[in-house]
Coordinates of C-alpha atoms in Angstrom, one line a residue:
X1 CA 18.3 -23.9 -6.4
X2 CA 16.4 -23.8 -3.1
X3 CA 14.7 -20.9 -3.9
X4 CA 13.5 -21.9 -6.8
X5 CA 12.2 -25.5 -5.2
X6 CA 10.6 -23.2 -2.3
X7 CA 9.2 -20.6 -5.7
X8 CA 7.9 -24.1 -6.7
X9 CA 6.0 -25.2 -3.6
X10 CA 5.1 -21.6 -3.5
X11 CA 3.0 -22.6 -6.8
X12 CA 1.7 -25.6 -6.1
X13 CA 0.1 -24.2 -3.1
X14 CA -1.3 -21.0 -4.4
X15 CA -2.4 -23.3 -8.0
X16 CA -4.9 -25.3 -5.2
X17 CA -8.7 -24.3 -6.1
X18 CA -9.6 -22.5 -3.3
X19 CA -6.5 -20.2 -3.9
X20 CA -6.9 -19.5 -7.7
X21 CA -10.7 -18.4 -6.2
X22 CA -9.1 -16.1 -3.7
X23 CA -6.6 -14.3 -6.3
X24 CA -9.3 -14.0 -9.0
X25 CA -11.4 -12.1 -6.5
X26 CA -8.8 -10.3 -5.3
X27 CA -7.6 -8.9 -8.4
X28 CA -11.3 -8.2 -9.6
X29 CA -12.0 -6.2 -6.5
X30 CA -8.9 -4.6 -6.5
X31 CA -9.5 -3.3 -10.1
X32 CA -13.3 -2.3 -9.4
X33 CA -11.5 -0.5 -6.2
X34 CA -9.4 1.2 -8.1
X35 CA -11.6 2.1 -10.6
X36 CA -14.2 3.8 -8.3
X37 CA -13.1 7.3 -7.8
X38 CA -12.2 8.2 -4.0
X39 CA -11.5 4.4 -2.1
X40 CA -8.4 3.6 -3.3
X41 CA -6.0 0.2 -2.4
X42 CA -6.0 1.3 1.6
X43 CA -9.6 1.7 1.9
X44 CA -10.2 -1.1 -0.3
X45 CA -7.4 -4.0 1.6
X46 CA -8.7 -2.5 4.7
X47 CA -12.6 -3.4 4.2
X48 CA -11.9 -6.8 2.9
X49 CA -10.0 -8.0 6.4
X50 CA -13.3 -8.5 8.3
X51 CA -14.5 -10.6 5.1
X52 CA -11.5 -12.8 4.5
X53 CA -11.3 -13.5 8.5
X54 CA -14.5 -14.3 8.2
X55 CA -14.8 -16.5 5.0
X56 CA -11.3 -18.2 5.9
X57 CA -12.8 -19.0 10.0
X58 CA -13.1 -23.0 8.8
X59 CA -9.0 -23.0 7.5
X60 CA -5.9 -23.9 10.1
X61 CA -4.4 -20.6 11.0
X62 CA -1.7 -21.0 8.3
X63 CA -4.4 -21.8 5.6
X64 CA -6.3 -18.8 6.4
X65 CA -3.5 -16.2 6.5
X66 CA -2.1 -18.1 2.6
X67 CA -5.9 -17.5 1.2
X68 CA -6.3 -14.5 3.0
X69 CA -2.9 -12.3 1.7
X70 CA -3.4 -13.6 -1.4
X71 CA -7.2 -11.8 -1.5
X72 CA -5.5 -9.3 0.2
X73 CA -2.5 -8.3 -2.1
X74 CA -4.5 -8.6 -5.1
X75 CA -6.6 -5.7 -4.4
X76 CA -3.4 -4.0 -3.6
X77 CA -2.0 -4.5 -6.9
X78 CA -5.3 -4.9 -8.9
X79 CA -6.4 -1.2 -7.4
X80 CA -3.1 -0.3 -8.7
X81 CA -3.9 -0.7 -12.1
X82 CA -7.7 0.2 -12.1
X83 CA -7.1 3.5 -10.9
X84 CA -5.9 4.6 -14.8
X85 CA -8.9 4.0 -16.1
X86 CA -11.0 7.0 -14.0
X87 CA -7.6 8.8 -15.0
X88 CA -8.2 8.1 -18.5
X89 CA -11.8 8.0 -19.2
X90 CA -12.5 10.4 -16.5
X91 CA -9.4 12.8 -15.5
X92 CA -10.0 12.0 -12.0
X93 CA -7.4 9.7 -10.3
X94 CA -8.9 6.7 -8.6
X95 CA -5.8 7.2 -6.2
X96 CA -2.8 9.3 -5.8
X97 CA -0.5 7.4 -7.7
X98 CA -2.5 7.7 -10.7
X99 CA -2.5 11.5 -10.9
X100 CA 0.4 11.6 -13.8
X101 CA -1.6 9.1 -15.9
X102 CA -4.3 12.1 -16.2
X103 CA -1.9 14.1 -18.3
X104 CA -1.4 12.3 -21.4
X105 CA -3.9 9.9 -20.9
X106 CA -7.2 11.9 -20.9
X107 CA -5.1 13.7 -23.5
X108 CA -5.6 10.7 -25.5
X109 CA -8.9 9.5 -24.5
X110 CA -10.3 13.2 -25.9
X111 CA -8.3 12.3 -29.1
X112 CA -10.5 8.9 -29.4
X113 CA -7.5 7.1 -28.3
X114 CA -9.1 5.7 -25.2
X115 CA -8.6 2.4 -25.8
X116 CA -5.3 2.4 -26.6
X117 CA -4.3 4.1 -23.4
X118 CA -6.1 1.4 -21.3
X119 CA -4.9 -1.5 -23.1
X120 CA -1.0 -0.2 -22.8
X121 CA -1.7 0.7 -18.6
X122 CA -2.7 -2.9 -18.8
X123 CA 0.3 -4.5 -20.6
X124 CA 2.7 -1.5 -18.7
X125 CA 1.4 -3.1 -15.6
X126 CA 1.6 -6.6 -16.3
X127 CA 5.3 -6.0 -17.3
X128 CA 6.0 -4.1 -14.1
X129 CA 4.3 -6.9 -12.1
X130 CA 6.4 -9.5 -13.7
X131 CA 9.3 -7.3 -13.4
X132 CA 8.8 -6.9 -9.7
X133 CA 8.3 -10.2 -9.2
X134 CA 11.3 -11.5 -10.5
X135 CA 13.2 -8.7 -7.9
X136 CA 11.1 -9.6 -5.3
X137 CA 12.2 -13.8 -5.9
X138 CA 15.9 -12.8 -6.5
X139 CA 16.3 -10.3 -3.5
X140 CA 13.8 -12.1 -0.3
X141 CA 15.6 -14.9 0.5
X142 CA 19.4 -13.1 0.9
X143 CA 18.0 -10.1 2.4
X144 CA 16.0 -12.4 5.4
X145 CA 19.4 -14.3 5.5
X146 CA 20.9 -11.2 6.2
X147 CA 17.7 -10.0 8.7
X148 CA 18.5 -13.0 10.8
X149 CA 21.7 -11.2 11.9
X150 CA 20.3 -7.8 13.3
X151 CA 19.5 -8.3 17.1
X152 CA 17.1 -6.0 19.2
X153 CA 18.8 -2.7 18.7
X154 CA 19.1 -3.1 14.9
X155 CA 15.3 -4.0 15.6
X156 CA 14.2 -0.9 16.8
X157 CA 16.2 1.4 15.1
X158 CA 14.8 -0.1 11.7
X159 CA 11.5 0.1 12.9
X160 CA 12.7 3.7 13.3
X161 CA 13.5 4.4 9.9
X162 CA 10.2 2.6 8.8
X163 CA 8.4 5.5 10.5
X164 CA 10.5 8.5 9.7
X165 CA 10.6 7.3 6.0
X166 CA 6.0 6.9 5.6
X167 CA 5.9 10.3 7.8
X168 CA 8.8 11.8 5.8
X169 CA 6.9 11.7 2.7
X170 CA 3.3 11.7 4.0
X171 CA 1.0 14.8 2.7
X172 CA 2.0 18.1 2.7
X173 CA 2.8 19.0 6.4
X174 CA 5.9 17.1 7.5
X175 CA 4.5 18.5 10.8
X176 CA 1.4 16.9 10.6
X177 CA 3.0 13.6 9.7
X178 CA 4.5 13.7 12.6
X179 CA 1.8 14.4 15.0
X180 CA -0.4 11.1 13.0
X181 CA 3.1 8.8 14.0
X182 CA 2.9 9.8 17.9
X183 CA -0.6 9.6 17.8
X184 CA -0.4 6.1 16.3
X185 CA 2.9 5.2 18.7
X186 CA 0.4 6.1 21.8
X187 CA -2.5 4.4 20.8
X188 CA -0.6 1.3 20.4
X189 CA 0.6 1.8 24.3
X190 CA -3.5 1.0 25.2
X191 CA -3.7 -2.2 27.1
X192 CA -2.0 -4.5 29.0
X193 CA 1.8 -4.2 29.1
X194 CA 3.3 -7.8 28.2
X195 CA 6.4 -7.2 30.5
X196 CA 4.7 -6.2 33.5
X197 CA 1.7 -6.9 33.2
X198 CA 0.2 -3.5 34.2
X199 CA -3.0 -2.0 32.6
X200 CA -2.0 1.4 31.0
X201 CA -4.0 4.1 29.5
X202 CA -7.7 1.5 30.7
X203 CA -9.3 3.7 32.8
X204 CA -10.9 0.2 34.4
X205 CA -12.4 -0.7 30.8
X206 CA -12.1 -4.0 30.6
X207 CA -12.5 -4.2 26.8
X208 CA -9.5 -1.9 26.6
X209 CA -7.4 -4.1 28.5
X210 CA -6.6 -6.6 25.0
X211 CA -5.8 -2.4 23.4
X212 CA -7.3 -1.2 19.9
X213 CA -7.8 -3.6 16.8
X214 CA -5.7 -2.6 14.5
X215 CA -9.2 -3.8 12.2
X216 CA -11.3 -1.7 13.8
X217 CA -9.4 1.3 13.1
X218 CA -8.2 0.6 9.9
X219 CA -11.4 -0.2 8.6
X220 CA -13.0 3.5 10.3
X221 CA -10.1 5.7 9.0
X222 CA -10.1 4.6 5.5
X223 CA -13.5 3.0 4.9
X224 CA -16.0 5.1 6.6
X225 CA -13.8 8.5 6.8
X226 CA -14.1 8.1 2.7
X227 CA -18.0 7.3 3.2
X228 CA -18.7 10.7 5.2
X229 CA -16.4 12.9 3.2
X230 CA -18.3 11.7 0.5
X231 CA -21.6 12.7 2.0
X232 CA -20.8 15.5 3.7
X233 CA -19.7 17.0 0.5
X234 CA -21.8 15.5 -1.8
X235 CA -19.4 14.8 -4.1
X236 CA -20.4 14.1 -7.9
X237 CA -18.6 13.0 -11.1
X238 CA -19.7 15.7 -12.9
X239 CA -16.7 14.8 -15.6
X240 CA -17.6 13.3 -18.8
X241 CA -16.7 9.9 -19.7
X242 CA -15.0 9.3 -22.9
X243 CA -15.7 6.6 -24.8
X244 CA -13.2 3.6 -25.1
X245 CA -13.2 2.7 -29.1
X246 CA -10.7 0.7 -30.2
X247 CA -9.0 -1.7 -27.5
X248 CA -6.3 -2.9 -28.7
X249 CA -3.0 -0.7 -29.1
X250 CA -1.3 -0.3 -32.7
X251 CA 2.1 -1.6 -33.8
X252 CA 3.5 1.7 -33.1
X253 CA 1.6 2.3 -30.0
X254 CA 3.5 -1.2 -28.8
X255 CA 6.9 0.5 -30.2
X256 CA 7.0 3.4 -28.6
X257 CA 5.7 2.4 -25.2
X258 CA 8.4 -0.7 -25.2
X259 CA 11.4 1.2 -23.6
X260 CA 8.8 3.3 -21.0
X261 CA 7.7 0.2 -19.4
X262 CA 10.5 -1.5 -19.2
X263 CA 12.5 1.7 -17.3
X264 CA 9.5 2.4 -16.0
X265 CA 9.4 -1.4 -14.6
X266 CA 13.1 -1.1 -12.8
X267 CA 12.7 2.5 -11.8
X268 CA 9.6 1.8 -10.0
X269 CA 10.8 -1.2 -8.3
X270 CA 13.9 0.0 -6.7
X271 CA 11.8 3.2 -5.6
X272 CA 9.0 0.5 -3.8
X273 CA 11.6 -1.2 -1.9
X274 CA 12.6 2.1 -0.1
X275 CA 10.3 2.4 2.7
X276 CA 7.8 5.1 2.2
X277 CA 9.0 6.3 -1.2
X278 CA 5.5 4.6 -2.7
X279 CA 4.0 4.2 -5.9
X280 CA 3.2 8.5 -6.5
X281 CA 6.7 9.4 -5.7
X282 CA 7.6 6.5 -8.3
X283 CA 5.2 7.4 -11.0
X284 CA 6.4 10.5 -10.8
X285 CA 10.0 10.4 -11.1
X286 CA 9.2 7.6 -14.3
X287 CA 6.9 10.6 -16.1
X288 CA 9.9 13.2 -15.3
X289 CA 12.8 10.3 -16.1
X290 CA 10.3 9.6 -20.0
X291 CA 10.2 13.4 -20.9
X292 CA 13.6 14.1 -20.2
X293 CA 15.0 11.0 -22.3
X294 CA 12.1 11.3 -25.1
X295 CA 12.7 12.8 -28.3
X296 CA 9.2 13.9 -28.5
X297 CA 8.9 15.7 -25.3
X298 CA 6.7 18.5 -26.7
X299 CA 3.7 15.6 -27.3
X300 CA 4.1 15.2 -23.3
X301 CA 1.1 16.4 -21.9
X302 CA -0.8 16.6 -25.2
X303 CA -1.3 12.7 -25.4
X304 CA 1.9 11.2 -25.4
X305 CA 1.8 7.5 -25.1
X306 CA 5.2 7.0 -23.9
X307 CA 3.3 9.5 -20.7
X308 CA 0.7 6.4 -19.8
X309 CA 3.1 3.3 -20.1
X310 CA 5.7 5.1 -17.9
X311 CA 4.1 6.4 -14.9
X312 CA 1.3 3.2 -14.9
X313 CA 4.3 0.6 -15.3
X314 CA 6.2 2.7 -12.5
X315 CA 3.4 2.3 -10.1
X316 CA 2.4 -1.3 -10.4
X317 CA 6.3 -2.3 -10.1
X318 CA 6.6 0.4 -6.7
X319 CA 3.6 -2.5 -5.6
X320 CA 5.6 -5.3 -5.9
X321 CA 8.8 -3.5 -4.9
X322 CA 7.1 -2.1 -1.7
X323 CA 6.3 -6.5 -0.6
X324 CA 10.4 -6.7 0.0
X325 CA 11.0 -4.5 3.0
X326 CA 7.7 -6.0 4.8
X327 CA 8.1 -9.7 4.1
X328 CA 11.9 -9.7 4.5
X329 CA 12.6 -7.1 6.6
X330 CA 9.2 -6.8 8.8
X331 CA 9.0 -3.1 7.9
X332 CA 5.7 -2.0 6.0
X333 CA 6.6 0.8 2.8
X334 CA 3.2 2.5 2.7
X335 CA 0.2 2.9 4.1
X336 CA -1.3 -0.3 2.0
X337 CA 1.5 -2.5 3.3
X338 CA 1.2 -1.3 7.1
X339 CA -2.6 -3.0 6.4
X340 CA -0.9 -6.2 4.9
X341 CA 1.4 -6.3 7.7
X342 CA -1.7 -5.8 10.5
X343 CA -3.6 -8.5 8.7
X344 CA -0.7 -11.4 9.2
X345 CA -0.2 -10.3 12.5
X346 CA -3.9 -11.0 12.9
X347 CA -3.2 -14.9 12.0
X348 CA -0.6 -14.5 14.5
X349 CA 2.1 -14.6 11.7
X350 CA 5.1 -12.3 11.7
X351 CA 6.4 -10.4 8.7
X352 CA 10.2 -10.3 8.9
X353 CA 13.5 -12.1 8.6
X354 CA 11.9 -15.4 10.2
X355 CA 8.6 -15.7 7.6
X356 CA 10.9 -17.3 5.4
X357 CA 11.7 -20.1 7.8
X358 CA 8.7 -20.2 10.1
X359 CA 5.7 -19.6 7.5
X360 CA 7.5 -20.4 3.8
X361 CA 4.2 -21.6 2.9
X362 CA 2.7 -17.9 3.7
X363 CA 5.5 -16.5 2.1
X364 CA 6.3 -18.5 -1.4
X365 CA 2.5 -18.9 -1.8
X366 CA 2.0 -15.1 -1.4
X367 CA 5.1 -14.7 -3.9
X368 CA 3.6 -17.8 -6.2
X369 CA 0.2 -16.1 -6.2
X370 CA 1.6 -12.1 -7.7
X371 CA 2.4 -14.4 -10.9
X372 CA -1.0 -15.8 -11.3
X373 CA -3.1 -12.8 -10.0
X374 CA -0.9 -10.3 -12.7
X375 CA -1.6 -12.9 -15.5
X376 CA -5.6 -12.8 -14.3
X377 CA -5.4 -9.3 -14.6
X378 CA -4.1 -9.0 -18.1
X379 CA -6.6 -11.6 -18.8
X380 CA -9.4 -9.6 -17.2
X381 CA -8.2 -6.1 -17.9
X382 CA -7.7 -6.5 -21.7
X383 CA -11.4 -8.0 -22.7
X384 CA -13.4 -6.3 -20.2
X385 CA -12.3 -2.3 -20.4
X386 CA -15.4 -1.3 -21.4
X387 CA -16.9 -3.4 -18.1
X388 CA -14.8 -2.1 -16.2
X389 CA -15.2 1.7 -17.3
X390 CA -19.2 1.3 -16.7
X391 CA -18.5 1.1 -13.3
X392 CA -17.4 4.5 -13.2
X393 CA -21.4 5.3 -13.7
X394 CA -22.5 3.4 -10.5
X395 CA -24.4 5.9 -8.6
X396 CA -23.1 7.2 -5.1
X397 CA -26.5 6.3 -3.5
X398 CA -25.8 2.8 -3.9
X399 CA -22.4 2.3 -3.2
X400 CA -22.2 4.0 0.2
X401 CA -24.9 1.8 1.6
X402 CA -23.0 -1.0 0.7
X403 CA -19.5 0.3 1.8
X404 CA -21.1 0.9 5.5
X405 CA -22.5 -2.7 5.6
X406 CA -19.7 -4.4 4.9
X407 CA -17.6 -2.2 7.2
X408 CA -20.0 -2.7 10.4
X409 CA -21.4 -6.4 9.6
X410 CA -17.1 -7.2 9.0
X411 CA -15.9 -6.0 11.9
X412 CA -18.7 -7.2 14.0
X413 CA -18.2 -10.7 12.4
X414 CA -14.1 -10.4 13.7
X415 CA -14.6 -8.6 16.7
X416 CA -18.7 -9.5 18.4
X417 CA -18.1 -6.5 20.3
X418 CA -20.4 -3.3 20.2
X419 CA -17.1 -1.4 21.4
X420 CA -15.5 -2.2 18.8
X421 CA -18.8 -0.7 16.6
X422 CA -18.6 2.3 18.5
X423 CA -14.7 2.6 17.8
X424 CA -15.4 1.9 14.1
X425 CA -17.8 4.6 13.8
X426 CA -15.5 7.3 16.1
X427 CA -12.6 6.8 13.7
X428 CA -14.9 7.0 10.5
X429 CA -15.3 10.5 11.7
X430 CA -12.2 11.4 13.1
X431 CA -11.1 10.0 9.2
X432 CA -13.5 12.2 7.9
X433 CA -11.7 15.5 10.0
X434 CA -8.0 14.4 9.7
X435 CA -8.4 14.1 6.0
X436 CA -10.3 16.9 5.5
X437 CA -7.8 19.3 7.6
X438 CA -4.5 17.6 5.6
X439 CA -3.4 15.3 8.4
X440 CA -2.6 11.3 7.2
X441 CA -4.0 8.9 8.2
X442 CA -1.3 6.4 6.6
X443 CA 1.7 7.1 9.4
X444 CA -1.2 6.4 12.1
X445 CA -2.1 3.1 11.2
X446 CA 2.0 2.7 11.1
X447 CA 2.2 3.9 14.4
X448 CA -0.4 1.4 15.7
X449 CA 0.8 -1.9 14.1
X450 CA 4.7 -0.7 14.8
X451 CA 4.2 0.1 18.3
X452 CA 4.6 -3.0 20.2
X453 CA 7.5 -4.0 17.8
X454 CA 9.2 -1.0 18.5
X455 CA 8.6 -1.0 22.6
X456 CA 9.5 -4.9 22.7
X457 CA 13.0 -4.3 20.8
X458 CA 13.8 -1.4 22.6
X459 CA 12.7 -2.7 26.7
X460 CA 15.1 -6.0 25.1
X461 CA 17.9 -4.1 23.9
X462 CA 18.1 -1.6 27.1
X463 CA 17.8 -5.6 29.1
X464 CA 21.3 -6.5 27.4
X465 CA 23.2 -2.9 27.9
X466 CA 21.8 -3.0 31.3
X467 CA 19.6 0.5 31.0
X468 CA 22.5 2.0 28.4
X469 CA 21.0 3.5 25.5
X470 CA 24.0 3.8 24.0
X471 CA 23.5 0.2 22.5
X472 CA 21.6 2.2 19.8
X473 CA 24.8 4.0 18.5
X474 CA 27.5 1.6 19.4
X475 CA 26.1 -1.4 17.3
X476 CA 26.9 -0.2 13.9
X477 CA 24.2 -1.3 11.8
X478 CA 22.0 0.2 14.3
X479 CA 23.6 3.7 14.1
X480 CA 23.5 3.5 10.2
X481 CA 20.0 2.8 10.3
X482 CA 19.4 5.9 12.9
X483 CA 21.9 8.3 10.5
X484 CA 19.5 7.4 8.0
X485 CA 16.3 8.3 9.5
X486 CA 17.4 12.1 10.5
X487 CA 18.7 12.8 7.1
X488 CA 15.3 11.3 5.6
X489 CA 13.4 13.5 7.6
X490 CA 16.2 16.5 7.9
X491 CA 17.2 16.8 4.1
X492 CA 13.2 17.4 2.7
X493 CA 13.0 20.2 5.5
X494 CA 16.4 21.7 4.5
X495 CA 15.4 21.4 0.4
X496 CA 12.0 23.0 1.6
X497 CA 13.6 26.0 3.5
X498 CA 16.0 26.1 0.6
X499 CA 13.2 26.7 -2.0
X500 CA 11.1 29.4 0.2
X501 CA 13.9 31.5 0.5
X502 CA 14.7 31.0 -3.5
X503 CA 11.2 32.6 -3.7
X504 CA 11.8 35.1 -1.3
X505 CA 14.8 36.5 -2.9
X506 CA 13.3 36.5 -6.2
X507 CA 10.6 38.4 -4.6
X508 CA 12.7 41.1 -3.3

């Protein structure tokens, strides 16, 4: 019953004007950001920090960070869903998770089918948000209940896990993963040490003494490292659009995409709540899960239907599925939500086990808002698909120009420092370079808003064992969560070495 009193205060705060503003244009940014080929929800939630800071600068602290998430999450989960129509119309994912949308859903766009396709991504999606939701009401308060418990060494191994788990399954080089998550962790060591008090890693800067903004470097690696590859490449949509047609979806388009979306739904939510399992890995297990139960698996591929509503609901539930771990648990799932997380610590609110208690306004408004924005997007998606698809046309020349502005003028607007300008447009580049040689930027930006957490609960743990780091492995929640982390990174290495020497043999 409390919950649901809190779920209804959550409402009445995020049903206030200026909210309903906030998750409308979040959820119509989000789709235009997932419908334009190449920024996806990271780029996207990262340029929009600078602008909700800025527009929420009149609001009390805990007025600003409400509004702000709100904007904030519904670009995460409004990109979610725009990114199938590029897939669709296009056969060019508007972000990773969307790549298993391509295969049936072109598939059916070439068959005049295009509408169709859309309008079942959009109702997929709108179940998987709801579905989500409900999981996400039903499972916060008990799992913070259960956060309050864990004490500075279940802190920091958790914290732990959180990393190995995004650098884990981060790109293709577990390697290079790796190297991203110590480059992150030492980044975040710039500055003044809050123990001591000593200036490391300054070199008698004082700008560097306050250490990097998370903004800053969010808004360069995603933002601007997208603009330049886009540049230096000169990347076109050569593709050709398909036309949309009919909108709405048949009786039997409904049937047969029924079961997909709801297993979908519940497959892609329990995959978001691991942390950095994501909304590809979930999209792809739903498409594999689909064939392997569907009677009709020879139509997969060829414009199944059943192989849209799966792998859309999948990721749009992974969203919503990925918000547990950081609001209960402190502990961001993906890249996207390592932003989220960075932007509340901005406001000077902490994710975790106290949000519920300190900040419930933050929290049940955030949770209050999903509802609304989800129903805003069905209202939005269904009518305007043809809208939305013509912004697939918008030319490159006039898009980049804008993408820069709002990333300098933003973070200029936050920060009033030209270092922080020159910082913006070093990690464009250095974007532009890790991305282009296969090294993510996602376990980075991890590394950088983890950092502190991590250092704080270890330098408090060590306090109380008196220098013994065997506090780590004697608490046993702590050990489980450390068992946990080497098999997450040890078991895809053994499965990998496994495979190569599969191929080998069958070489030889």
């Amino acid at each position: 019953m409390e919950t649901l009193q809190f779920l209804g205060d959550g409402f009445a705060l995020a049903m206030q004007w200026h909210n309903l503003v906030f998750a409308f244009f979040g959820v119509l940014i989000g789709t235009a950001v997932g419908v334009l080929p190449g920024i996806g929800p990271m780029s996207g939630v990262a340029l929009l920090i600078p602008v909700t800071a800025t527009i929420t600068s009149g609001l009390d602290p805990e007025s600003a960070a409400t509004s702000s998430i709100i904007l904030l999450a519904g670009v995460y989960y409004g990109a979610m869903y725009g990114g199938s129509t590029t897939s669709i119309l296009l056969n060019t994912p508007g972000e990773s998770s969307s790549v298993v949308t391509t295969l049936d859903g072109y598939q059916m766009a070439k068959n005049g089918r295009a509408g169709a396709a859309l309008a079942i991504a959009a109702i997929g999606s709108f179940v998987a948000g709801i579905v989500a939701l409900v999981g996400l009401v039903i499972l916060a308060e008990p799992l913070s209940n259960v956060a309050l418990s864990f004490g500075p060494a279940e802190y920091f191994s958790l914290m732990i896990l959180g990393l190995c788990a995004v650098s884990g399954l981060a790109g293709k080089s577990m390697t290079k993963a790796l190297i991203m998550t110590v480059v992150g962790l030492l980044l975040a060591t710039i500055g003044m040490d809050n123990v001591s008090g000593v200036a490391r890693f300054t070199y008698n800067i004082p700008v560097l003494y306050s250490g990097l903004e998370f903004l800053t470097v969010a808004v360069g690696l995603f933002a601007l490292g997208e603009v330049f590859k886009t540049i230096l490449h000169k990347e076109d949509d050569d593709g050709e659009i398909a036309k949309v047609g009919r909108v709405f979806p048949t009786k039997k388009d409904l049937k047969d995409s029924t079961a997909p979306i709801l297993r979908g739904s519940l497959l892609g939510f329990f995959i978001g709540v691991l942390p950095g399992a994501g909304a590809t890995l979930a999209s792809f297990f739903s498409y594999i899960t689909e064939k392997k139960v569907s009677k009709n698996r020879e139509n997969f591929g060829k414009g199944a239907i059943e192989g849209v509503a799966a792998p859309e609901s999948a990721n749009n539930a992974a969203s919503g599925g990925a918000m547990i771990p950081l609001l209960t648990l402190g502990i961001p799932g993906s890249g996207t939500t390592a932003i989220l997380m960075g932007a509340l610590i901005m406001y000077n609110i902490q994710p975790g086990p106290l949000l519920f208690t300190d900040h419930p306004n933050v929290a049940w408004g955030l949770i209050a808002s999903m509802f609304i924005g989800n129903l805003m997007l069905l209202a939005l998606n269904m009518p305007l698909v043809k809208v939305f698809a013509k912004i697939i046309e918008t030319p490159k020349k006039y898009l980049l120009p804008f993408i820069i502005a709002i990333s300098i003028f933003g973070v200029y607007a936050v920060q009033f420092t030209t270092f922080d300008l020159l910082l913006l447009l070093g990690c464009g580049v250095a974007g532009y370079y890790l991305t282009k040689n296969d090294f993510p930027v996602a376990p980075l930006v991890l590394g950088l808003v983890l950092g502190p957490m991590i250092e704080n609960n270890m330098r408090r743990a060590l306090t109380i064992s008196n220098g013994d780091f065997m506090i780590f492995l004697q608490k046993p929640l702590s050990l489980s969560f450390l068992i946990i982390a080497v098999l997450w990174m040890v078991i895809p290495m053994i499965l990998k070495m496994r495979g190569k020497s599969v191929i080998i043999n069958e070489e030889g």
